[in-house]
Short mmCIF file of C-alpha atoms in Angstrom, two decimals:
data_model
loop_
_atom_site.label_atom_id
_atom_site.label_comp_id
_atom_site.label_asym_id
_atom_site.label_seq_id
_atom_site.Cartn_x
_atom_site.Cartn_y
_atom_site.Cartn_z
CA UNK A 1 139.17 95.68 109.87
CA UNK A 2 137.23 92.56 110.47
CA UNK A 3 134.27 92.22 108.19
CA UNK A 4 131.05 93.55 110.54
CA UNK A 5 127.93 91.45 110.99
CA UNK A 6 125.03 93.33 109.02
CA UNK A 7 121.10 93.23 109.58
CA UNK A 8 118.88 94.69 107.17
CA UNK A 9 115.13 95.16 108.49
CA UNK A 10 113.32 96.33 105.16
CA UNK A 11 109.67 96.98 105.56
CA UNK A 12 107.00 97.62 103.35
CA UNK A 13 105.26 100.90 102.26
CA UNK A 14 106.48 103.03 105.19
CA UNK A 15 106.64 106.22 104.43
CA UNK A 16 109.50 108.39 104.85
CA UNK A 17 107.47 110.99 106.86
CA UNK A 18 106.19 108.72 109.50
CA UNK A 19 109.12 108.21 112.31
CA UNK A 20 109.81 110.52 115.13
CA UNK A 21 112.32 111.43 113.68
CA UNK A 22 111.88 112.94 110.51
CA UNK A 23 109.37 115.06 112.21
CA UNK A 24 105.92 113.51 112.46
CA UNK A 25 103.62 115.83 114.99
CA UNK A 26 102.24 112.85 116.71
CA UNK A 27 103.72 109.01 115.61
CA UNK A 28 106.41 107.78 118.58
CA UNK A 29 108.75 105.67 117.02
CA UNK A 30 111.62 105.81 119.80
CA UNK A 31 113.48 102.68 118.58
CA UNK A 32 113.98 103.79 114.83
CA UNK A 33 114.72 107.28 116.53
CA UNK A 34 117.66 105.74 118.53
CA UNK A 35 118.83 104.15 115.32
CA UNK A 36 118.54 107.53 113.91
CA UNK A 37 120.55 109.02 116.84
CA UNK A 38 123.22 106.52 117.26
CA UNK A 39 124.08 106.36 113.29
CA UNK A 40 123.10 107.89 110.08
CA UNK A 41 119.56 109.24 109.11
CA UNK A 42 119.39 109.86 105.34
CA UNK A 43 116.78 112.37 104.83
CA UNK A 44 116.48 112.05 101.04
CA UNK A 45 116.54 108.51 99.94
CA UNK A 46 114.04 106.92 97.07
CA UNK A 47 113.07 104.03 95.90
CA UNK A 48 113.96 102.84 92.07
CA UNK A 49 110.15 102.14 91.99
CA UNK A 50 107.20 102.71 94.22
CA UNK A 51 105.68 98.95 94.06
CA UNK A 52 106.94 95.73 95.85
CA UNK A 53 108.57 93.42 93.22
CA UNK A 54 110.37 95.68 91.23
CA UNK A 55 112.02 97.60 94.32
CA UNK A 56 113.13 94.30 95.97
CA UNK A 57 114.36 93.05 92.41
CA UNK A 58 116.32 96.21 92.69
CA UNK A 59 117.70 95.95 96.22
CA UNK A 60 118.93 92.34 95.39
CA UNK A 61 120.71 93.18 92.14
CA UNK A 62 121.69 96.65 92.40
CA UNK A 63 119.77 97.51 88.85
CA UNK A 64 117.24 99.62 87.84
CA UNK A 65 113.89 97.91 87.09
CA UNK A 66 114.06 98.03 83.25
CA UNK A 67 117.74 95.96 83.56
CA UNK A 68 116.56 93.37 86.10
CA UNK A 69 113.51 93.07 84.02
CA UNK A 70 110.22 92.76 86.67
CA UNK A 71 108.61 95.43 86.46
CA UNK A 72 105.27 94.83 88.31
CA UNK A 73 103.95 92.73 91.10
CA UNK A 74 102.36 89.55 89.78
CA UNK A 75 98.49 90.95 89.76
CA UNK A 76 99.85 93.14 86.89
CA UNK A 77 100.26 92.50 83.31
CA UNK A 78 103.64 93.40 83.12
CA UNK A 79 104.48 91.15 85.54
CA UNK A 80 107.60 88.81 84.66
CA UNK A 81 110.21 87.07 87.02
CA UNK A 82 113.59 89.26 87.29
CA UNK A 83 116.04 87.81 84.68
CA UNK A 84 117.94 84.88 85.82
CA UNK A 85 121.98 84.51 85.89
CA UNK A 86 121.98 88.26 87.34
CA UNK A 87 124.72 88.84 89.97
CA UNK A 88 123.30 89.36 93.62
CA UNK A 89 124.81 91.01 96.82
CA UNK A 90 123.68 88.06 98.74
CA UNK A 91 125.79 85.66 96.20
CA UNK A 92 128.46 88.38 96.78
CA UNK A 93 128.62 87.97 100.50
CA UNK A 94 127.96 84.43 100.41
CA UNK A 95 131.37 83.88 98.25
CA UNK A 96 133.15 86.03 100.69
CA UNK A 97 132.44 83.89 103.72
CA UNK A 98 129.11 84.93 105.38
CA UNK A 99 126.12 83.21 106.87
CA UNK A 100 122.69 84.54 105.21
CA UNK A 101 119.33 84.28 106.91
CA UNK A 102 116.01 85.53 105.75
CA UNK A 103 112.82 86.14 108.01
CA UNK A 104 109.53 87.53 106.44
CA UNK A 105 108.44 88.66 103.16
CA UNK A 106 110.09 88.03 99.87
CA UNK A 107 107.42 89.05 96.83
CA UNK A 108 110.88 88.54 94.41
CA UNK A 109 110.37 85.85 92.31
CA UNK A 110 107.21 83.05 92.90
CA UNK A 111 109.43 79.78 92.17
CA UNK A 112 113.15 80.99 93.25
CA UNK A 113 113.35 81.47 97.01
CA UNK A 114 115.96 83.14 98.64
CA UNK A 115 117.93 80.03 98.92
CA UNK A 116 118.51 80.16 95.17
CA UNK A 117 120.28 83.45 95.79
CA UNK A 118 122.80 82.57 98.48
CA UNK A 119 121.09 82.53 101.76
CA UNK A 120 121.37 79.39 103.96
CA UNK A 121 118.21 79.93 106.07
CA UNK A 122 114.54 81.21 105.08
CA UNK A 123 111.58 81.83 107.37
CA UNK A 124 108.72 82.64 104.88
CA UNK A 125 106.22 84.85 106.73
CA UNK A 126 103.54 82.51 105.41
CA UNK A 127 104.35 80.08 108.21
CA UNK A 128 102.89 82.62 110.65
CA UNK A 129 99.62 82.20 109.84
CA UNK A 130 99.85 78.01 110.78
CA UNK A 131 101.48 79.35 113.80
CA UNK A 132 98.55 81.05 114.82
CA UNK A 133 96.52 78.50 114.05
CA UNK A 134 98.67 76.14 116.36
CA UNK A 135 97.95 78.51 119.01
CA UNK A 136 94.32 78.60 119.17
CA UNK A 137 93.75 81.93 117.66
CA UNK A 138 91.28 83.30 115.31
CA UNK A 139 91.91 84.04 111.77
CA UNK A 140 92.55 87.38 111.11
CA UNK A 141 89.48 89.56 110.48
CA UNK A 142 88.95 91.12 106.82
CA UNK A 143 85.67 92.56 106.92
CA UNK A 144 86.75 96.16 105.93
CA UNK A 145 88.75 95.14 102.72
CA UNK A 146 91.95 96.86 102.28
CA UNK A 147 91.04 99.56 104.49
CA UNK A 148 91.76 97.71 107.78
CA UNK A 149 90.28 97.31 111.10
CA UNK A 150 91.04 96.23 114.95
CA UNK A 151 92.34 92.20 115.15
CA UNK A 152 90.03 91.72 118.15
CA UNK A 153 91.69 87.96 118.47
CA UNK A 154 95.30 88.61 119.57
CA UNK A 155 97.65 90.46 121.90
CA UNK A 156 100.61 92.48 120.33
CA UNK A 157 102.91 89.83 121.32
CA UNK A 158 100.46 87.59 119.20
CA UNK A 159 101.07 89.33 116.17
CA UNK A 160 102.42 88.69 112.80
CA UNK A 161 105.55 91.30 113.63
CA UNK A 162 106.17 90.01 116.93
CA UNK A 163 106.45 86.49 115.33
CA UNK A 164 108.36 87.72 112.83
CA UNK A 165 110.71 89.40 115.87
CA UNK A 166 110.85 86.02 117.47
CA UNK A 167 112.45 84.16 114.46
CA UNK A 168 114.71 87.05 113.53
CA UNK A 169 115.96 86.91 117.20
CA UNK A 170 116.18 82.91 117.13
CA UNK A 171 118.33 83.09 113.73
CA UNK A 172 120.23 86.12 115.44
CA UNK A 173 120.94 83.55 118.48
CA UNK A 174 121.94 80.91 116.15
CA UNK A 175 124.32 83.31 113.92
CA UNK A 176 125.95 84.23 116.94
CA UNK A 177 127.55 80.83 117.93
CA UNK A 178 129.00 80.87 114.34
CA UNK A 179 132.57 81.60 113.38
CA UNK A 180 131.78 83.60 110.31
CA UNK A 181 130.35 87.09 109.90
CA UNK A 182 126.59 87.14 109.46
CA UNK A 183 124.22 89.26 107.23
CA UNK A 184 120.74 88.42 108.17
CA UNK A 185 117.30 90.28 106.99
CA UNK A 186 113.91 90.56 107.92
CA UNK A 187 111.33 92.05 105.79
CA UNK A 188 108.17 92.70 107.86
CA UNK A 189 104.97 93.26 105.43
CA UNK A 190 103.93 95.70 107.78
CA UNK A 191 102.99 98.64 107.45
CA UNK A 192 101.66 97.85 104.24
CA UNK A 193 97.43 98.32 104.08
CA UNK A 194 95.21 96.79 105.09
CA UNK A 195 96.23 97.83 108.77
CA UNK A 196 94.86 95.14 110.87
CA UNK A 197 95.84 96.15 114.49
CA UNK A 198 96.11 94.47 117.69
CA UNK A 199 94.65 96.52 120.42
CA UNK A 200 96.10 99.03 122.37
CA UNK A 201 98.08 100.04 119.09
CA UNK A 202 94.85 100.30 116.80
CA UNK A 203 93.62 102.89 119.02
CA UNK A 204 96.88 105.11 119.97
CA UNK A 205 96.35 107.41 117.75
CA UNK A 206 92.65 108.36 117.81
CA UNK A 207 90.96 109.55 114.65
CA UNK A 208 90.00 113.11 116.25
CA UNK A 209 93.66 114.02 117.20
CA UNK A 210 95.06 113.34 113.65
CA UNK A 211 94.98 116.37 111.25
CA UNK A 212 94.89 116.01 107.48
CA UNK A 213 98.05 115.73 105.28
CA UNK A 214 98.96 119.09 103.71
CA UNK A 215 97.93 118.07 100.42
CA UNK A 216 94.83 116.25 101.23
CA UNK A 217 92.62 118.49 99.70
CA UNK A 218 94.64 118.37 96.06
CA UNK A 219 91.86 119.17 93.49
CA UNK A 220 94.61 117.49 90.87
CA UNK A 221 93.70 120.08 88.43
CA UNK A 222 95.86 120.02 85.22
CA UNK A 223 97.12 116.49 86.17
CA UNK A 224 96.84 112.98 84.39
CA UNK A 225 93.21 111.51 84.50
CA UNK A 226 94.45 108.03 86.27
CA UNK A 227 94.98 110.08 89.69
CA UNK A 228 91.14 110.88 89.37
CA UNK A 229 90.58 107.39 88.23
CA UNK A 230 92.12 105.83 90.91
CA UNK A 231 90.33 107.34 93.31
CA UNK A 232 87.24 106.20 91.42
CA UNK A 233 88.67 102.86 91.29
CA UNK A 234 89.07 102.31 95.12
CA UNK A 235 85.51 104.20 96.00
CA UNK A 236 86.69 106.99 97.77
CA UNK A 237 86.01 110.05 95.59
CA UNK A 238 84.59 112.69 97.82
CA UNK A 239 85.96 111.19 101.07
CA UNK A 240 86.20 113.41 104.08
CA UNK A 241 88.90 113.66 106.53
CA UNK A 242 86.69 112.03 108.95
CA UNK A 243 86.18 108.97 106.84
CA UNK A 244 89.95 108.81 106.22
CA UNK A 245 91.57 109.52 109.82
CA UNK A 246 90.60 106.05 111.37
CA UNK A 247 93.00 104.57 108.17
CA UNK A 248 95.53 106.79 109.01
CA UNK A 249 95.48 106.01 112.59
CA UNK A 250 95.67 102.14 111.81
CA UNK A 251 98.47 102.71 109.80
CA UNK A 252 100.27 104.88 112.03
CA UNK A 253 99.62 102.07 114.69
CA UNK A 254 101.12 99.81 113.05
CA UNK A 255 104.37 101.65 112.57
CA UNK A 256 104.48 102.10 116.51
CA UNK A 257 104.09 98.23 116.93
CA UNK A 258 106.73 97.47 114.15
CA UNK A 259 109.02 100.16 116.11
CA UNK A 260 108.33 98.34 119.24
CA UNK A 261 109.35 95.06 117.62
CA UNK A 262 112.65 96.90 116.16
CA UNK A 263 112.98 97.76 119.87
CA UNK A 264 113.36 94.52 121.33
CA UNK A 265 115.58 93.04 118.41
CA UNK A 266 118.08 96.20 119.07
CA UNK A 267 117.67 94.82 122.55
CA UNK A 268 118.51 91.06 121.62
CA UNK A 269 121.50 92.41 119.88
CA UNK A 270 122.87 93.70 122.90
CA UNK A 271 122.14 90.70 124.81
CA UNK A 272 123.62 88.47 122.72
CA UNK A 273 126.99 90.78 122.65
CA UNK A 274 126.37 91.53 118.94
CA UNK A 275 125.40 95.22 118.91
CA UNK A 276 128.85 96.79 118.83
CA UNK A 277 129.84 94.04 115.80
CA UNK A 278 126.30 94.34 113.56
CA UNK A 279 125.73 96.88 111.13
CA UNK A 280 121.91 97.53 111.44
CA UNK A 281 119.99 98.95 108.33
CA UNK A 282 116.43 100.19 108.48
CA UNK A 283 114.48 101.32 105.21
CA UNK A 284 111.47 100.32 103.12
CA UNK A 285 110.64 99.19 99.36
CA UNK A 286 108.41 102.26 98.80
CA UNK A 287 105.93 104.53 100.98
CA UNK A 288 102.50 105.01 100.99
CA UNK A 289 99.79 107.62 100.30
CA UNK A 290 97.27 106.80 102.98
CA UNK A 291 95.44 109.74 102.17
CA UNK A 292 97.67 112.08 100.73
CA UNK A 293 96.28 114.08 97.80
CA UNK A 294 93.23 112.05 98.76
CA UNK A 295 94.47 108.68 97.09
CA UNK A 296 95.53 105.27 98.58
CA UNK A 297 98.00 102.85 98.13
CA UNK A 298 100.97 104.23 95.73
CA UNK A 299 99.71 103.18 91.89
CA UNK A 300 100.10 106.03 89.04
CA UNK A 301 101.61 108.73 90.94
CA UNK A 302 105.36 109.76 92.25
CA UNK A 303 104.80 111.86 94.66
CA UNK A 304 107.16 112.17 97.29
CA UNK A 305 104.72 109.90 99.74
CA UNK A 306 105.36 107.11 97.58
CA UNK A 307 108.75 107.59 96.17
CA UNK A 308 110.70 108.55 99.50
CA UNK A 309 111.37 106.21 102.29
CA UNK A 310 113.46 105.74 105.30
CA UNK A 311 117.05 104.85 105.40
CA UNK A 312 119.18 104.29 109.11
CA UNK A 313 122.46 103.07 109.11
CA UNK A 314 124.24 102.48 112.54
CA UNK A 315 127.75 101.06 112.42
CA UNK A 316 129.09 101.81 116.12
CA UNK A 317 132.48 102.98 116.55
CA UNK A 318 132.79 103.75 112.71
CA UNK A 319 129.80 106.09 111.81
CA UNK A 320 129.77 108.99 114.62
CA UNK A 321 126.03 109.39 116.04
CA UNK A 322 123.36 111.28 114.95
CA UNK A 323 125.06 111.94 111.28
CA UNK A 324 122.42 113.64 108.92
CA UNK A 325 123.05 113.24 104.94
CA UNK A 326 120.85 115.24 102.93
CA UNK A 327 122.21 113.59 99.55
CA UNK A 328 120.27 112.00 97.26
CA UNK A 329 120.15 108.20 97.28
CA UNK A 330 118.54 105.20 96.54
CA UNK A 331 117.92 101.96 98.10
CA UNK A 332 119.58 100.99 94.60
CA UNK A 333 122.68 101.64 96.36
CA UNK A 334 122.31 99.02 99.32
CA UNK A 335 123.50 96.35 97.17
CA UNK A 336 126.66 98.44 96.57
CA UNK A 337 127.04 99.15 100.14
CA UNK A 338 126.59 95.99 101.54
CA UNK A 339 129.36 94.40 99.48
CA UNK A 340 131.54 97.42 100.67
CA UNK A 341 130.99 96.70 104.35
CA UNK A 342 132.02 92.66 103.79
CA UNK A 343 135.13 93.90 101.83
CA UNK A 344 133.82 92.32 98.60
CA UNK A 345 134.56 93.67 95.17
CA UNK A 346 131.01 95.21 93.97
CA UNK A 347 129.74 93.27 90.88
CA UNK A 348 130.57 95.28 87.87
CA UNK A 349 126.91 95.22 86.66
CA UNK A 350 125.43 97.29 89.82
CA UNK A 351 124.57 100.80 89.25
CA UNK A 352 124.12 101.93 92.77
CA UNK A 353 127.14 103.37 95.03
CA UNK A 354 128.05 102.53 98.47
CA UNK A 355 126.85 104.82 100.86
CA UNK A 356 130.26 104.75 102.97
CA UNK A 357 132.30 107.00 100.90
CA UNK A 358 129.69 109.59 100.94
CA UNK A 359 129.57 109.03 105.14
CA UNK A 360 132.96 109.55 105.45
CA UNK A 361 133.04 112.80 103.00
CA UNK A 362 135.18 111.17 100.22
CA UNK A 363 132.39 111.41 97.73
CA UNK A 364 129.81 114.05 96.93
CA UNK A 365 126.14 112.95 96.44
CA UNK A 366 124.25 112.84 93.28
CA UNK A 367 122.67 116.00 91.79
CA UNK A 368 119.46 114.08 91.01
CA UNK A 369 117.21 110.91 91.69
CA UNK A 370 115.25 108.78 89.74
CA UNK A 371 112.62 106.06 89.76
CA UNK A 372 110.14 104.56 87.29
CA UNK A 373 106.63 103.06 87.34
CA UNK A 374 105.51 100.57 84.61
CA UNK A 375 101.74 99.78 85.78
CA UNK A 376 99.96 97.42 87.94
CA UNK A 377 96.42 96.09 88.96
CA UNK A 378 94.90 98.15 86.56
CA UNK A 379 96.48 98.11 83.55
CA UNK A 380 99.91 99.17 82.25
CA UNK A 381 100.93 102.95 82.64
CA UNK A 382 104.70 104.02 82.37
CA UNK A 383 106.32 106.75 84.46
CA UNK A 384 109.94 108.19 84.45
CA UNK A 385 110.54 110.59 86.99
CA UNK A 386 113.70 112.76 87.61
CA UNK A 387 113.94 115.02 91.06
CA UNK A 388 116.29 117.84 92.25
CA UNK A 389 116.75 119.60 95.49
CA UNK A 390 114.09 122.00 93.89
CA UNK A 391 112.13 120.34 90.87
CA UNK A 392 110.16 116.94 90.10
CA UNK A 393 109.26 115.99 86.58
CA UNK A 394 107.60 113.32 86.19
CA UNK A 395 107.42 112.31 82.51
CA UNK A 396 104.04 110.14 81.61
CA UNK A 397 104.44 109.00 78.23
CA UNK A 398 100.29 108.75 77.55
CA UNK A 399 99.16 111.67 79.72
CA UNK A 400 100.13 114.86 80.73
CA UNK A 401 103.53 115.46 82.10
CA UNK A 402 104.00 117.02 85.81
CA UNK A 403 106.50 119.49 87.07
CA UNK A 404 106.66 120.56 90.59
CA UNK A 405 108.66 123.42 92.49
CA UNK A 406 109.22 121.63 95.53
CA UNK A 407 110.46 124.61 97.17
CA UNK A 408 107.40 126.71 96.55
CA UNK A 409 105.00 123.89 96.70
CA UNK A 410 106.69 121.10 98.54
CA UNK A 411 102.75 119.28 98.82
CA UNK A 412 103.12 118.83 94.72
CA UNK A 413 99.83 120.08 93.97
CA UNK A 414 100.50 122.44 91.25
CA UNK A 415 101.52 121.17 87.72
CA UNK A 416 103.71 123.66 86.46
CA UNK A 417 104.32 121.59 83.19
CA UNK A 418 101.91 123.51 80.94
CA UNK A 419 103.23 127.23 82.16
CA UNK A 420 105.35 128.99 79.71
CA UNK A 421 107.29 130.76 82.32
CA UNK A 422 108.52 127.32 83.34
CA UNK A 423 109.09 126.15 79.99
CA UNK A 424 113.16 126.51 80.28
CA UNK A 425 113.10 124.39 83.62
CA UNK A 426 110.51 121.48 81.81
CA UNK A 427 113.44 121.45 79.15
CA UNK A 428 116.28 120.98 81.43
CA UNK A 429 114.79 118.48 83.05
CA UNK A 430 113.70 116.35 80.19
CA UNK A 431 116.99 116.45 79.34
CA UNK A 432 118.17 115.12 82.67
CA UNK A 433 115.63 112.07 82.44
CA UNK A 434 117.02 111.62 78.77
CA UNK A 435 120.71 111.15 80.15
CA UNK A 436 119.36 108.61 82.63
CA UNK A 437 117.11 106.96 80.24
CA UNK A 438 120.24 106.63 78.00
CA UNK A 439 122.74 105.21 80.82
CA UNK A 440 120.08 102.67 82.03
CA UNK A 441 119.15 101.47 78.67
CA UNK A 442 115.75 101.98 78.89
CA UNK A 443 113.82 100.49 75.62
CA UNK A 444 110.88 103.36 76.57
CA UNK A 445 113.46 105.72 74.79
CA UNK A 446 113.24 105.80 71.24
CA UNK A 447 113.25 107.86 67.85
CA UNK A 448 109.32 109.06 68.80
CA UNK A 449 109.56 109.65 72.66
CA UNK A 450 112.88 111.23 72.47
CA UNK A 451 111.66 114.04 70.12
CA UNK A 452 108.83 114.35 72.88
CA UNK A 453 111.65 115.02 75.57
CA UNK A 454 114.31 117.11 73.28
CA UNK A 455 112.17 118.75 70.71
CA UNK A 456 109.31 119.79 73.00
CA UNK A 457 106.71 117.46 70.99
CA UNK A 458 104.23 116.93 74.07
CA UNK A 459 100.79 118.03 74.40
#
């Protein structure tokens, strides 16, 4: 089979449950839903780390954060760039005849752009602001901090999302004239907060129409202190749903605007005669609390709202329409998947697995999924997570551990880690976690922390 073209759309901070296809009661995302209907939807996809830079480095290298070395964003104490010299899927595809293009947010390395990793063309997202000024448009307002607001100075067609789709369509048109297959990637910074959204999208989901998240009123009882502190640090402790609903409405509105631009891209593929020859993948680096557990953003927690992400893959003529895959997968797996699609050998260092054998029924899925967090913005704070179908265990070496029965408590409200009735489950989840820590070479596992996990020496 000829090498297919590959288009990756990799959003920022898109919750797994915020599409129409995933069952959101209000949000309409017809174009993302179309990808799910015409291809495969991975219902249990996870990020290796619920924060931008580590997750994006893992996507590129197929490695866990402790292996590629980039543990936090540049605003954090733990920030350091990804280790030099690591193999990447982009360089592998380049070596096997692909033309590579990149549009949008990078957030991998401040000093090494995508062109240092095999990409032939790069349109950075920062160019939007110069374009906006050149059109005589006013600066984007920022009077409400990270809580978002209406952008009154532009139409949806003048938004950063629409501009990004324009750049992507232009790059696709150029690539269609080339003899070799292409890998083109669009990384919009949306729907990451602050959601500063033009009308009519800013008001598409009125606050009074939005029901509270089921776990909005989580009292955070018997949970690490840092979760309550997160509310205090953001100034949102004690907020009512009436205060939260406008923020959630703008978040949903920005996802709807993103979906509309994805519709333009899909139509562009068809107009260029590329749709049947192009694998389209949609995912995100991590999710967003957006009021879940009464919290904001994504720091210091391993709740599903931040560690689970949407993941859709359409390959016309190869993947049957409407496939639903409930196996545990990670965006870490995409690096191996892209190599598999290209017919290129996967670098031995990659820790992920191609998703293609899973979709073809030639391989069973994982029994568990993992993620890590290392601190950002408000200080260092290590977490490791292992999640099975029923249970989630979060190891907090400097705070209380967390154990959630996801069948009985899908909102992750009741921490069972301290309940003697679940001591056996806790011990088993810790053993599972230790196996992963060993496999990934995690330096947090040492003679002292091993005792915490395997001998129950944990308060």
